[in-house]
Coordinates of C-alpha atoms in Angstrom, one line a residue:
M224 CA -23.3 -30.8 -50.4
L225 CA -26.0 -32.7 -48.6
V226 CA -24.1 -32.5 -45.3
A227 CA -23.6 -28.7 -45.7
A228 CA -27.3 -28.3 -46.5
A229 CA -28.2 -30.2 -43.4
A230 CA -25.9 -28.0 -41.3
L231 CA -27.5 -24.9 -42.8
A232 CA -30.9 -26.3 -41.9
M233 CA -29.7 -26.7 -38.3
F234 CA -28.9 -22.9 -38.1
T235 CA -32.1 -21.7 -39.6
A236 CA -34.6 -24.1 -38.0
P237 CA -35.9 -23.4 -34.5
A238 CA -34.2 -25.2 -31.7
W239 CA -37.2 -27.4 -30.8
A240 CA -37.4 -28.6 -34.5
T241 CA -33.6 -29.3 -34.6
V242 CA -33.1 -31.4 -31.5
P243 CA -35.7 -34.0 -30.6
A244 CA -36.9 -34.2 -27.0
D245 CA -35.0 -37.5 -26.4
A246 CA -31.8 -36.4 -28.0
G247 CA -28.6 -37.1 -26.1
P248 CA -25.7 -34.7 -25.0
D249 CA -24.0 -34.9 -28.4
A250 CA -27.0 -33.4 -30.1
S251 CA -27.0 -30.6 -27.5
K252 CA -23.4 -29.8 -28.3
T253 CA -24.3 -29.7 -32.0
L254 CA -27.0 -27.2 -31.2
Q255 CA -24.7 -25.0 -29.1
A256 CA -22.2 -25.0 -32.0
A257 CA -24.9 -24.1 -34.4
E258 CA -26.0 -21.2 -32.2
K259 CA -22.5 -19.8 -32.2
A260 CA -22.3 -20.1 -36.0
E261 CA -25.6 -18.1 -36.4
A262 CA -23.5 -15.0 -36.1
V263 CA -22.2 -15.5 -39.6
S264 CA -23.7 -13.2 -42.2
A265 CA -26.8 -14.4 -43.9
A266 CA -25.0 -14.0 -47.2
A267 CA -22.4 -16.7 -46.4
T268 CA -22.5 -19.9 -48.3
A269 CA -23.6 -23.3 -46.9
E270 CA -20.0 -24.5 -47.1
L271 CA -18.9 -21.6 -44.9
F272 CA -21.6 -22.4 -42.3
Y273 CA -20.4 -26.0 -42.4
E274 CA -16.8 -25.0 -41.8
V275 CA -17.8 -22.8 -38.9
L276 CA -20.0 -25.6 -37.5
V277 CA -17.2 -28.2 -37.7
G278 CA -14.8 -25.7 -36.2
E279 CA -17.0 -25.1 -33.2
L280 CA -17.6 -28.8 -32.8
A281 CA -13.8 -29.4 -32.8
V282 CA -13.4 -26.8 -30.0
G283 CA -16.2 -28.3 -28.0
G284 CA -14.7 -31.8 -28.6
G285 CA -11.4 -30.9 -27.1
D286 CA -9.5 -30.1 -30.3
P287 CA -9.0 -26.3 -30.3
G288 CA -6.2 -26.4 -32.8
Q289 CA -8.4 -27.9 -35.5
G290 CA -11.2 -25.5 -34.5
Y291 CA -8.9 -22.5 -34.7
A292 CA -7.6 -23.5 -38.2
L293 CA -11.1 -24.0 -39.6
M294 CA -12.3 -20.7 -38.0
L295 CA -9.4 -18.7 -39.3
D296 CA -9.8 -20.2 -42.8
A297 CA -13.5 -19.3 -42.7
A298 CA -12.6 -15.8 -41.6
R299 CA -10.1 -15.3 -44.4
R300 CA -12.6 -16.5 -47.0
S301 CA -15.5 -14.5 -45.7
H302 CA -13.6 -11.4 -44.4
S303 CA -15.9 -11.6 -41.3
S304 CA -14.7 -9.6 -38.3
E305 CA -16.8 -11.9 -36.0
L306 CA -15.0 -15.0 -37.3
Y307 CA -11.6 -13.4 -37.0
R308 CA -12.5 -12.5 -33.4
R309 CA -13.7 -16.0 -32.7
A310 CA -10.4 -17.5 -34.1
T311 CA -8.4 -15.2 -31.9
E312 CA -10.5 -16.1 -28.9
I313 CA -10.1 -19.8 -29.5
A314 CA -6.3 -19.4 -29.7
L315 CA -6.3 -17.4 -26.5
Q316 CA -8.5 -19.8 -24.6
S317 CA -6.1 -22.6 -25.6
R318 CA -3.2 -20.5 -24.4
S319 CA -1.6 -20.2 -27.8
A320 CA -0.7 -16.6 -27.9
Q321 CA 1.3 -16.9 -31.1
S322 CA -1.7 -18.4 -33.0
A323 CA -3.9 -15.6 -31.5
L324 CA -1.4 -13.0 -32.8
T325 CA -1.6 -14.6 -36.3
A326 CA -5.4 -14.4 -36.3
A327 CA -5.5 -10.8 -34.9
Q328 CA -2.9 -9.6 -37.4
A329 CA -4.8 -11.2 -40.3
W330 CA -8.0 -9.5 -38.9
H331 CA -6.2 -6.2 -38.9
Q332 CA -4.9 -6.7 -42.4
A333 CA -8.3 -7.6 -43.7
D334 CA -9.9 -4.6 -41.8
P335 CA -7.3 -1.9 -41.1
E336 CA -9.9 0.4 -39.7
S337 CA -11.0 -2.0 -37.0
R338 CA -10.1 -0.7 -33.6
D339 CA -11.0 -4.1 -32.0
A340 CA -8.5 -5.9 -34.3
N341 CA -5.7 -3.4 -33.5
R342 CA -6.4 -3.7 -29.8
F343 CA -6.1 -7.5 -29.9
V344 CA -2.8 -7.2 -31.8
L345 CA -1.5 -4.7 -29.2
R346 CA -2.5 -6.7 -26.1
I347 CA -1.1 -10.0 -27.5
L348 CA 2.2 -8.4 -28.5
V349 CA 2.6 -7.0 -25.0
A350 CA 1.6 -10.3 -23.5
L351 CA 4.3 -12.0 -25.6
N352 CA 6.8 -9.3 -24.3
R353 CA 7.4 -8.1 -27.9
I354 CA 7.4 -4.5 -26.5
Q355 CA 9.2 -2.8 -29.4
D356 CA 6.7 -4.4 -31.8
S357 CA 3.8 -3.0 -29.8
S358 CA 4.7 0.6 -30.7
E359 CA 2.8 0.8 -33.9
P360 CA -0.4 -0.7 -32.6
L361 CA -0.2 1.5 -29.5
A362 CA 0.1 4.6 -31.7
R363 CA -2.9 3.4 -33.8
E364 CA -4.9 2.8 -30.6
L365 CA -4.2 6.3 -29.4
A366 CA -4.9 7.8 -32.8
N367 CA -8.2 5.9 -33.3
A368 CA -9.6 6.3 -29.8
P369 CA -12.8 8.5 -29.8
E370 CA -12.3 11.9 -28.1
G371 CA -14.7 10.9 -25.4
S372 CA -12.6 7.8 -24.4
K373 CA -9.0 9.0 -25.2
I374 CA -8.3 10.0 -21.6
A375 CA -9.4 6.5 -20.4
V376 CA -7.1 4.9 -23.0
I377 CA -4.1 7.0 -21.9
N378 CA -4.7 6.2 -18.2
A379 CA -5.0 2.4 -18.9
I380 CA -1.6 2.2 -20.6
P381 CA 0.6 1.5 -17.5
L382 CA -1.7 -1.4 -16.6
L383 CA -1.4 -2.8 -20.1
Y384 CA 2.4 -2.8 -19.8
A385 CA 2.5 -3.8 -16.1
H386 CA 4.1 -7.2 -16.8
A387 CA 6.6 -6.2 -19.4
S388 CA 10.0 -7.7 -18.5
D389 CA 11.9 -4.8 -19.9
K390 CA 10.4 -1.8 -18.0
E391 CA 12.8 0.7 -19.5
L392 CA 12.0 -0.3 -23.1
A393 CA 8.3 -0.2 -22.2
A394 CA 8.7 3.3 -20.8
R395 CA 10.5 4.5 -24.0
V396 CA 7.8 2.9 -26.3
V397 CA 5.0 4.5 -24.4
E398 CA 6.6 7.9 -24.1
A399 CA 7.3 8.0 -27.8
A400 CA 3.6 7.1 -28.5
L401 CA 2.4 9.9 -26.2
T402 CA 4.7 12.7 -27.5
E403 CA 2.1 14.6 -29.4
L404 CA -0.6 14.1 -26.7
Q405 CA 1.8 15.6 -24.1
D406 CA 1.5 18.9 -26.0
Q407 CA -2.3 19.0 -26.5
P408 CA -4.2 20.8 -23.7
A409 CA -7.0 18.3 -23.5
T410 CA -4.6 15.3 -23.0
S411 CA -1.4 16.8 -21.7
A412 CA -1.8 16.2 -18.0
N413 CA -2.9 12.6 -18.4
A414 CA -0.2 11.9 -21.0
W415 CA 2.5 13.2 -18.7
T416 CA 1.0 11.2 -15.8
T417 CA 1.1 8.0 -17.7
T418 CA 4.7 8.8 -18.8
G419 CA 5.5 9.3 -15.1
R420 CA 4.0 6.0 -14.1
M421 CA 6.0 4.2 -16.8
R422 CA 9.2 5.9 -15.7
L423 CA 8.5 5.0 -12.1
A424 CA 7.9 1.4 -13.0
A425 CA 11.3 1.4 -14.8
G426 CA 13.0 2.7 -11.6
D427 CA 13.5 6.3 -12.8
K428 CA 12.2 8.2 -9.8
P429 CA 13.7 11.6 -10.8
G430 CA 12.2 11.3 -14.3
A431 CA 8.8 10.3 -12.8
L432 CA 8.9 13.4 -10.5
V433 CA 9.6 15.6 -13.6
A434 CA 6.6 14.1 -15.3
A435 CA 4.4 14.6 -12.3
R436 CA 5.4 18.3 -12.2
L437 CA 4.7 18.7 -15.9
A438 CA 1.3 17.0 -15.4
H439 CA 0.6 19.3 -12.5
K440 CA 1.6 22.4 -14.5
M441 CA -0.9 21.4 -17.2
D442 CA -3.8 20.7 -14.9
P443 CA -3.4 21.0 -11.1
A444 CA -6.9 19.6 -10.6
N445 CA -6.3 16.4 -12.6
D446 CA -7.4 13.3 -10.7
A447 CA -5.0 10.9 -12.4
M448 CA -2.1 13.3 -11.6
A449 CA -3.1 13.4 -7.9
A450 CA -3.3 9.6 -7.7
F451 CA 0.1 9.4 -9.3
V452 CA 1.5 11.8 -6.7
L453 CA 0.3 9.5 -4.0
Q454 CA 2.1 6.6 -5.7
L455 CA 5.3 8.7 -5.7
L456 CA 4.9 9.4 -2.0
D457 CA 4.5 5.7 -1.4
E458 CA 7.8 5.3 -3.2
K459 CA 9.4 7.8 -0.8
V460 CA 9.6 10.6 -3.5
T461 CA 8.6 13.1 -0.9
E462 CA 9.4 16.1 -3.2
A463 CA 6.1 15.4 -4.9
E464 CA 4.0 16.2 -1.9
P465 CA 3.6 20.0 -2.7
L466 CA 1.8 19.0 -5.9
L467 CA -1.2 17.8 -3.9
K468 CA -2.0 21.0 -2.2
P469 CA -3.7 22.9 -5.0
Y470 CA -5.6 19.7 -5.9
L471 CA -6.9 19.2 -2.3
D472 CA -7.9 22.8 -2.1
E473 CA -10.4 22.3 -5.0
H474 CA -12.8 19.3 -5.2
P475 CA -10.7 16.2 -4.9
L476 CA -11.8 12.6 -5.1
A477 CA -12.5 11.3 -1.6
E478 CA -10.1 8.3 -2.2
V479 CA -7.3 10.7 -3.0
R480 CA -7.8 12.6 0.3
L481 CA -8.0 9.3 2.1
G482 CA -4.8 8.1 0.5
Y483 CA -3.1 11.3 1.5
A484 CA -4.3 10.9 5.1
R485 CA -2.9 7.4 5.2
Y486 CA 0.4 8.7 3.9
L487 CA 0.5 11.4 6.6
S488 CA -0.3 8.8 9.2
E489 CA 2.4 6.4 8.1
T490 CA 4.9 9.3 8.3
S491 CA 3.6 10.2 11.8
Q492 CA 2.1 13.5 10.7
Y493 CA -1.0 12.9 12.7
D494 CA -2.3 16.4 13.0
K495 CA -2.2 16.9 9.2
A496 CA -3.7 13.5 8.7
L497 CA -6.6 14.4 11.0
V498 CA -7.3 17.6 9.0
Q499 CA -7.7 15.5 5.9
M500 CA -9.8 12.8 7.6
R501 CA -12.1 15.3 9.3
T502 CA -12.7 16.9 5.9
V503 CA -13.6 13.5 4.4
T504 CA -16.1 12.6 7.2
S505 CA -17.6 16.1 7.0
E506 CA -18.1 15.7 3.3
Q507 CA -19.1 12.0 3.5
P508 CA -20.8 11.5 6.8
D509 CA -22.0 8.0 5.8
N510 CA -18.5 6.8 4.9
A511 CA -17.9 4.2 7.7
Q512 CA -14.3 3.4 6.7
A513 CA -13.4 7.1 7.0
W514 CA -14.8 7.4 10.5
L515 CA -12.8 4.3 11.5
L516 CA -9.6 5.7 10.1
Q517 CA -10.3 9.0 11.8
S518 CA -10.7 7.3 15.2
T519 CA -7.4 5.5 14.6
L520 CA -5.6 8.7 13.9
E521 CA -7.1 10.5 16.9
L522 CA -5.9 7.7 19.2
Q523 CA -2.4 7.8 17.6
A524 CA -2.4 11.5 18.3
G525 CA -3.2 10.9 22.0
K526 CA -6.8 12.3 21.6
V527 CA -8.4 9.5 23.5
D528 CA -11.8 11.0 24.1
A529 CA -12.2 12.2 20.5
A530 CA -11.2 8.8 19.3
E531 CA -13.9 7.2 21.4
T532 CA -16.6 9.6 20.2
T533 CA -15.6 9.0 16.6
L534 CA -15.5 5.3 17.1
N535 CA -19.0 5.4 18.5
H536 CA -20.2 7.1 15.4
F537 CA -18.5 4.4 13.3
A538 CA -20.3 1.8 15.4
E539 CA -23.7 3.3 14.5
L540 CA -22.9 3.2 10.8
Y541 CA -21.4 -0.2 11.0
Q542 CA -24.6 -1.8 12.3
Q543 CA -26.3 -0.8 9.1
L544 CA -23.6 -2.4 6.8
P545 CA -24.3 -5.7 5.1
A546 CA -22.2 -8.6 6.2
S547 CA -18.9 -9.0 4.2
E548 CA -15.2 -9.8 4.7
Q549 CA -14.5 -6.1 4.7
V550 CA -17.0 -5.4 7.5
Q551 CA -15.5 -8.3 9.5
A552 CA -12.1 -6.7 9.2
Q553 CA -13.5 -3.4 10.2
T554 CA -15.2 -5.0 13.2
R555 CA -11.9 -6.4 14.4
Q556 CA -10.3 -3.0 14.0
M557 CA -13.1 -1.4 16.0
Y558 CA -12.5 -3.9 18.9
L559 CA -8.7 -3.3 18.8
L560 CA -9.3 0.4 19.0
R561 CA -11.7 0.0 22.0
S562 CA -9.1 -2.2 23.7
E563 CA -6.4 0.5 23.2
I564 CA -8.8 3.2 24.5
A565 CA -9.5 1.1 27.6
Q566 CA -5.8 0.4 28.1
S567 CA -4.9 4.1 27.8
R568 CA -7.4 4.7 30.7
G569 CA -5.9 1.9 32.8
D570 CA -8.8 -0.4 32.5
L571 CA -6.9 -3.6 31.7
K572 CA -9.8 -5.9 32.2
Q573 CA -12.0 -4.1 29.7
A574 CA -9.0 -3.9 27.3
E575 CA -8.7 -7.7 27.6
H576 CA -12.4 -8.1 26.9
W577 CA -12.3 -6.2 23.6
L578 CA -9.1 -8.0 22.6
S579 CA -10.8 -11.4 23.1
L580 CA -13.5 -10.4 20.6
T581 CA -11.0 -9.7 17.8
D582 CA -9.7 -13.3 17.6
E583 CA -12.3 -15.8 18.7
D584 CA -10.2 -18.9 17.6
G585 CA -6.9 -17.6 19.0
T586 CA -5.0 -17.9 15.8
R587 CA -3.7 -14.4 15.3
L588 CA -0.3 -13.8 16.7
N589 CA -0.6 -10.0 16.8
V590 CA -3.8 -10.2 18.9
Q591 CA -2.3 -12.8 21.3
T592 CA 0.8 -10.6 21.6
R593 CA -1.4 -7.7 22.7
R594 CA -3.2 -9.9 25.2
A595 CA 0.2 -11.0 26.5
L596 CA 1.3 -7.4 27.0
L597 CA -1.9 -6.8 29.1
L598 CA -1.0 -9.8 31.2
V599 CA 2.5 -8.5 31.8
R600 CA 1.1 -5.2 33.0
Q601 CA -0.9 -7.2 35.5
G602 CA 2.3 -8.9 36.7
R603 CA 1.5 -12.2 35.0
L604 CA 4.6 -12.8 32.9
G605 CA 4.4 -16.6 32.9
E606 CA 0.9 -16.6 31.4
A607 CA 1.9 -14.0 28.9
L608 CA 4.8 -16.0 27.6
A609 CA 2.8 -19.2 27.5
L610 CA 0.2 -17.4 25.4
V611 CA 2.7 -16.5 22.8
R612 CA 4.8 -19.7 22.9
N613 CA 1.7 -21.9 22.4
M614 CA 0.9 -20.3 19.1
P615 CA 1.5 -22.7 16.1
A616 CA 4.3 -22.1 13.7
A617 CA 4.3 -23.8 10.3
D618 CA 7.6 -22.5 9.0
D619 CA 10.7 -20.5 9.9
K620 CA 8.9 -17.2 9.2
Q621 CA 6.2 -18.0 11.7
A622 CA 8.7 -19.3 14.2
A623 CA 10.6 -16.1 13.9
D624 CA 7.4 -14.1 14.4
K625 CA 6.8 -16.0 17.6
L626 CA 10.3 -15.2 18.9
Q627 CA 9.8 -11.5 18.0
S628 CA 6.6 -11.5 20.0
E629 CA 8.3 -13.2 22.9
A630 CA 11.0 -10.5 22.8
I631 CA 8.3 -7.8 22.9
V632 CA 6.7 -9.3 25.9
L633 CA 10.0 -9.7 27.8
R634 CA 11.1 -6.2 26.9
E635 CA 7.8 -4.9 28.4
A636 CA 8.5 -6.9 31.5
G637 CA 12.0 -5.2 31.8
Q638 CA 13.9 -8.5 31.1
I639 CA 16.1 -7.1 28.4
D640 CA 18.7 -9.9 28.5
R641 CA 16.0 -12.5 27.8
A642 CA 14.4 -10.3 25.2
Y643 CA 17.7 -9.9 23.4
E644 CA 18.1 -13.7 23.3
A645 CA 14.7 -14.2 21.8
Q646 CA 15.2 -11.4 19.3
S647 CA 18.6 -13.0 18.3
G648 CA 16.7 -16.2 17.6
A649 CA 14.3 -14.4 15.3
V650 CA 17.2 -12.8 13.4
K651 CA 18.9 -16.2 13.1
L652 CA 15.8 -17.7 11.5
Q653 CA 15.3 -14.7 9.2
P654 CA 18.7 -12.9 8.8
D655 CA 17.5 -10.7 5.9
N656 CA 14.6 -9.2 7.9
D657 CA 15.5 -5.6 8.6
D658 CA 12.7 -5.2 11.2
Y659 CA 14.1 -8.1 13.3
L660 CA 17.6 -6.8 13.0
Y661 CA 16.6 -3.3 14.0
D662 CA 14.9 -4.5 17.1
K663 CA 18.0 -6.6 18.0
A664 CA 20.1 -3.5 17.6
M665 CA 17.9 -1.5 20.0
L666 CA 18.0 -4.2 22.6
A667 CA 21.8 -4.4 22.2
E668 CA 21.9 -0.6 23.0
R669 CA 19.8 -1.0 26.1
L670 CA 22.4 -3.7 27.2
G671 CA 25.2 -1.2 26.7
R672 CA 26.5 -3.1 23.6
L673 CA 27.0 0.1 21.5
D674 CA 29.4 -1.5 19.1
E675 CA 27.0 -4.3 18.3
M676 CA 24.1 -1.8 18.0
E677 CA 26.1 0.2 15.4
R678 CA 27.2 -2.8 13.5
E679 CA 23.6 -4.1 13.2
L680 CA 22.2 -0.8 12.1
R681 CA 24.9 -0.3 9.6
S682 CA 24.1 -3.8 8.2
I683 CA 20.6 -2.6 7.6
L684 CA 21.9 0.6 5.9
A685 CA 24.2 -1.4 3.7
R686 CA 21.1 -3.2 2.3
N687 CA 18.9 -0.1 2.3
P688 CA 20.8 3.2 2.6
K689 CA 17.4 5.0 2.7
N690 CA 16.0 3.4 5.7
P691 CA 14.9 6.3 7.8
Q692 CA 14.4 4.3 11.0
A693 CA 17.9 2.9 10.9
L694 CA 19.4 6.3 10.1
N695 CA 17.5 7.9 12.9
A696 CA 18.3 5.2 15.5
L697 CA 22.0 5.3 14.8
G698 CA 22.0 9.1 14.9
F699 CA 20.0 9.3 18.1
S700 CA 22.1 6.7 19.8
L701 CA 25.3 8.5 19.0
A702 CA 23.8 11.8 20.3
D703 CA 22.3 10.2 23.4
H704 CA 25.8 9.0 24.3
N705 CA 27.5 12.2 23.3
L706 CA 29.5 10.5 20.6
R707 CA 30.4 11.9 17.1
L708 CA 27.7 14.5 17.3
E709 CA 28.2 16.0 13.8
E710 CA 27.9 12.6 12.3
A711 CA 24.9 12.0 14.4
K712 CA 23.2 15.2 13.2
S713 CA 24.0 14.3 9.6
L714 CA 22.4 10.8 10.0
I715 CA 19.3 12.3 11.6
E716 CA 18.9 15.0 8.9
Q717 CA 19.1 12.2 6.3
A718 CA 16.3 10.4 8.1
L719 CA 14.2 13.5 8.3
A720 CA 14.6 14.2 4.6
L721 CA 13.3 10.7 3.9
A722 CA 10.4 11.0 6.4
P723 CA 9.6 14.8 6.5
G724 CA 7.7 15.8 9.6
D725 CA 8.1 12.6 11.5
P726 CA 7.9 13.7 15.2
F727 CA 10.2 11.0 16.5
I728 CA 13.0 12.0 14.0
T729 CA 12.3 15.6 14.8
D730 CA 12.7 14.8 18.5
S731 CA 16.1 13.2 17.6
L732 CA 17.2 16.3 15.7
G733 CA 16.2 18.4 18.7
W734 CA 18.2 16.2 21.0
V735 CA 21.3 16.3 18.9
E736 CA 21.0 20.1 18.7
Y737 CA 20.8 20.2 22.5
R738 CA 23.9 18.0 22.7
L739 CA 25.7 20.4 20.3
G740 CA 25.0 23.3 22.6
H741 CA 22.1 24.9 20.6
P742 CA 19.3 24.8 23.3
K743 CA 17.0 27.3 21.6
R744 CA 17.0 25.5 18.3
A745 CA 16.5 22.3 20.3
L746 CA 13.5 23.7 22.1
E747 CA 11.9 24.8 18.8
L748 CA 12.2 21.3 17.4
L749 CA 11.2 19.4 20.6
R750 CA 8.0 21.6 21.0
E751 CA 7.1 20.8 17.3
A752 CA 7.6 17.1 17.9
M753 CA 5.6 17.1 21.1
R754 CA 2.8 19.0 19.4
K755 CA 2.6 16.5 16.6
Q756 CA 3.0 13.4 18.8
P757 CA 2.5 13.6 22.6
D758 CA 5.0 11.0 23.9
P759 CA 6.7 10.5 27.2
E760 CA 10.2 10.3 25.8
I761 CA 9.8 13.5 23.8
A762 CA 8.4 15.0 27.0
A763 CA 11.5 14.0 28.8
H764 CA 13.8 15.7 26.3
L765 CA 11.6 18.8 26.1
G766 CA 11.5 19.1 29.9
E767 CA 15.3 18.8 30.1
V768 CA 16.0 21.5 27.6
L769 CA 13.5 23.8 29.3
W770 CA 15.1 23.1 32.7
K771 CA 18.5 23.9 31.3
L772 CA 17.1 27.2 29.9
G773 CA 15.9 28.1 33.4
E774 CA 12.2 27.6 32.6
H775 CA 11.6 25.3 35.5
A776 CA 7.8 25.7 35.7
S777 CA 7.5 24.9 32.0
A778 CA 9.8 21.9 32.4
R779 CA 7.7 20.5 35.1
D780 CA 4.6 21.0 32.9
A781 CA 6.3 19.0 30.1
W782 CA 7.3 16.2 32.4
R783 CA 3.8 16.0 34.0
A784 CA 2.3 15.7 30.4
G785 CA 4.7 12.8 29.8
L786 CA 3.7 11.1 33.1
R787 CA 0.1 11.3 32.1
L788 CA 0.9 9.5 28.9
K789 CA 2.9 6.7 30.6
R790 CA 3.9 7.0 34.3
D791 CA 6.4 4.1 34.1
N792 CA 8.4 5.3 31.1
A793 CA 12.1 4.6 31.8
T794 CA 13.6 7.6 30.0
L795 CA 11.2 10.0 31.7
N796 CA 11.7 8.6 35.2
S797 CA 15.5 8.6 34.7
T798 CA 15.4 12.2 33.7
L799 CA 13.4 13.2 36.7
K800 CA 15.8 11.3 39.0
R801 CA 18.9 13.1 37.4
F802 CA 17.4 16.5 38.1
G803 CA 16.1 15.5 41.5
V804 CA 12.5 16.4 40.6
R805 CA 9.5 14.9 42.2
L806 CA 6.1 15.4 40.6

């Protein structure tokens, strides 16, 4: 009992009286252990203090197993929630999940009303992938959550189960726990949103869409529902897009509007994306990231002057931002945009200047590729190739990236044979890379190797039948060569269903309608594509359809617009030559 009394004295005496000034490190550890043990109720016995103290010393001395056993025993004898928590934490810190579960379950048994005990049990069961066993503690957590935090608990469930190995089982367990909450007005939208997220994680896209629609029906202005719709769009569940409109018409979160703008941009719906971005910058004029994204979208839409004005506004805001990695990344993006603006105006020297600022140490392949393309446009192909070839490559992926960049440079120089060889090398190093294979197929087509082009594109579609780029490329190539036009139309329509509004796929559909002898429908589609994305090849197709319809003046206007975008576009110049038109 003398040792226990001494331990008790350590906890009650002031620190300066317990540890002499010349005490060594062991004494300091003892003090630290004592300070942790002070959390024990004042009514506890000296023996209990001693057990806790020895347990903490064992943990500090590198024996967490002994410390855990002593702490759990003390918790059981004292019924102390703090000691149960400490035993659980010791086990978790020593990566003994099963021991942590034992302590948490004992805690819950000793104090069934403790929400903390139940939450530990729930989290540990999920971490152990005992998903079915987690159903009861999940139901208790939802039932015991205060009304003010119940929504937050519901929204956090998908993150809790994110690493479950059996996603389908996790979805069933969560949906069963949420059944009652799905019918309650205050929680219904969030409960259905979480159900949808779990279904999506399990690969059930149709079920996830149904859940999103039910969440929207219950509360069209729900933030969690809107964020989930964006997730569905990222997963190519495009049928979810209409659910966003009522939300965006109200008072949406800025990050949701930004996310929707990014989605529209990625699907080449630049006009719609710009509407969203201009709303964000109007509502949040100090949001530098939003101004940068707006400038990017304006440049993609061919609005060069507007892009420069917006970028200048970003630059004013950017100078006031504190230094950070994010600001550095934004700075590089600003320089890239300035380079593209200069290039679009034919100022290649200025374009090179801005590019040089984006990559001071010359280690970014994408920047060096852009610089190489500028050199090609100045007739300096040898220097351009050297710039790319001198880049380091630590593995096959980086070596393939270099060959891909070399192919891009050679294609820009009009050397399609050499570009095809370089691209073939990239495919050989990375045979499962659909992007490499797609570019090889397009080069094969330019060389007149239509059978090879079709074979490569079908290889991509065998791996991913819902690849809109491959579907569109195959359909357009068939239409462009007047082959199997009905099949071509079907392929393009499938692509457009996967990427609604994409102006380049819309252009392909217009072109196949023209080939099928439907010029008026073709004209409608091509005008829509040109409005969404001014492009010299779309202009070439639009001008041809107008010419065939006898609208020669309008055809010339379309072709002139294309030449202003890129005077040396091969498709456009070939079209002008066929019709004997000089502009």
